[in-house]
Amino acid sequence: MLPSQRHLFDIPREVAYLNAAAWSPLPLAVQEAGRAGVARKGRPWDLDPGLGAFQHERCRAAAAALIGAAAEDVALISSVSYGVATAGKIFAPPAGTRVLVLQDDHSSPVLEWMARAASQGFTVDAVQRPADGDWTAAVAEAIARPGAPVSLASISNVHWSDGGVIDLLRIAPLLRAKGAALLVDATHGAGVMPIDVKAIDPDFLIFPTYKWVLGPYGRAFLYVARRRQDGVPLEQTPFGRKSVSSERVPYFADLDYAPTARRFDMGERDHFIGLDMAATGMEMMAGWGQAAIAERCAMLTGLLEERLAAAGALLPRRSLRAPHILCVSFRGGMPAGLADQLARLGAYAAPRLGRLRISPHVYNDEEDVERFVASFAQVVRQAA
Ligand SMILES: Cc1ncc(COP(=O)(O)O)c(C=O)c1O
């Protein structure tokens, strides 16, 4: 079992931070990369002219390694919503078709399609939260439903508000059989679950750095399948074209779009403070290894499950939830102000759509679990 990696973070012993699904603390090494980046921008004359290219490719490779992709199939972007907007520009669901989303999925993989539906003549079909918690079966049923054909599923692989898993290896072939595309929001999957784009073969897969992969805000990654790489990028940039160079005349020498997913890189991708931080966090994740991280998180959520059940929490079926996320619900609804009161006791989790979402990472240990459960029991007892 991977031991606790708390020593690599700046987390006081009395803080039980079980909220990585909201935003993770930065490892000390990532903070240091950020400081070094700021200092570099303070002395731009010292910058190596090759630094930008080195950093893009280092970051691209680190992101690709977490999802089994080739680096050139990954674009450097700023957020999940940026990636979905790019997908919306590359792929237009035909009129008369359905785009599947999950009920109350995070706004990022949903709103782009809602915004386009009326003008492009397709409908957005929200798969309702299944009473038994089995999202995979519910999505499979929705794909099979007769009526308007499904052209796209734009779904998270873990539901952000209940921790339910959507088994992409089961869903992807069902979509392919219908000729439908697949966009995966892997925010709560990349780095912590076995996500391999070679096996899933999604059209698009997107994840940010600021939660599970221990990086900064403003950095995310978009995998684009080769069959979709001839689309027009969201932004028009010089590096998105074959030859637009500020150091050569003619300036606009070759306006064909650049090959590979690099054409979809965001404007100002050279944000080398964030790039270095993001690469450092993702390389740490790869160093521990996805399976070892998942095993540690599963051990912690398993312990939480046992202890919280004894304190009266309602828990989802373990086989249907992500190993690293435990969402607790309550018979009479979540006590008002629960998360705030827990925070006052040094125990951190997130209230999400009526559930308390608890999400440990490699820096957590059994003492955090004890502290969290004791705080939880105290607050719930007081509320009752
Ligand atoms: C499932 C999911 N997708 C995306 C995001 C963040 O999206 P964006 O990068 O567009 O801000 C979150 C943040 O909570 C999330 O939970």
Short mmCIF file of N, CA and C in Angstrom, two decimals, residues 16 18 303-304 307 365-377:
data_model
loop_
_atom_site.label_atom_id
_atom_site.label_comp_id
_atom_site.label_asym_id
_atom_site.label_seq_id
_atom_site.Cartn_x
_atom_site.Cartn_y
_atom_site.Cartn_z
N ALA A 16 -8.09 17.92 8.69
CA ALA A 16 -8.48 16.70 7.96
C ALA A 16 -9.11 17.16 6.65
N LEU A 18 -10.47 16.49 3.37
CA LEU A 18 -10.99 15.37 2.57
C LEU A 18 -11.85 15.95 1.44
N LEU A 303 -12.69 2.89 5.10
CA LEU A 303 -12.71 3.18 6.55
C LEU A 303 -13.80 4.20 6.89
N LEU A 304 -13.89 5.24 6.06
CA LEU A 304 -14.91 6.27 6.28
C LEU A 304 -16.30 5.65 6.25
N ARG A 307 -17.09 3.78 9.49
CA ARG A 307 -17.25 4.64 10.65
C ARG A 307 -18.46 5.57 10.52
N ASP A 365 -4.62 10.20 5.81
CA ASP A 365 -4.29 8.98 6.53
C ASP A 365 -5.41 8.65 7.52
N GLU A 366 -5.17 7.59 8.29
CA GLU A 366 -6.20 7.10 9.21
C GLU A 366 -6.54 8.15 10.26
N GLU A 367 -5.56 8.96 10.65
CA GLU A 367 -5.83 9.98 11.66
C GLU A 367 -6.83 11.02 11.12
N ASP A 368 -6.70 11.34 9.85
CA ASP A 368 -7.67 12.25 9.22
C ASP A 368 -9.07 11.65 9.28
N VAL A 369 -9.15 10.34 9.00
CA VAL A 369 -10.46 9.68 9.02
C VAL A 369 -11.06 9.77 10.42
N GLU A 370 -10.24 9.48 11.43
CA GLU A 370 -10.74 9.54 12.82
C GLU A 370 -11.24 10.95 13.15
N ARG A 371 -10.43 11.92 12.79
CA ARG A 371 -10.78 13.31 13.10
C ARG A 371 -12.07 13.70 12.38
N PHE A 372 -12.16 13.29 11.11
CA PHE A 372 -13.34 13.65 10.32
C PHE A 372 -14.59 13.00 10.91
N VAL A 373 -14.49 11.71 11.22
CA VAL A 373 -15.66 10.99 11.72
C VAL A 373 -16.10 11.55 13.07
N ALA A 374 -15.14 11.87 13.93
CA ALA A 374 -15.48 12.43 15.25
C ALA A 374 -16.20 13.78 15.06
N SER A 375 -15.71 14.60 14.14
CA SER A 375 -16.34 15.90 13.89
C SER A 375 -17.74 15.70 13.32
N PHE A 376 -17.85 14.78 12.38
CA PHE A 376 -19.13 14.49 11.74
C PHE A 376 -20.15 14.05 12.80
N ALA A 377 -19.74 13.12 13.65
CA ALA A 377 -20.67 12.60 14.66
C ALA A 377 -21.11 13.72 15.60
#
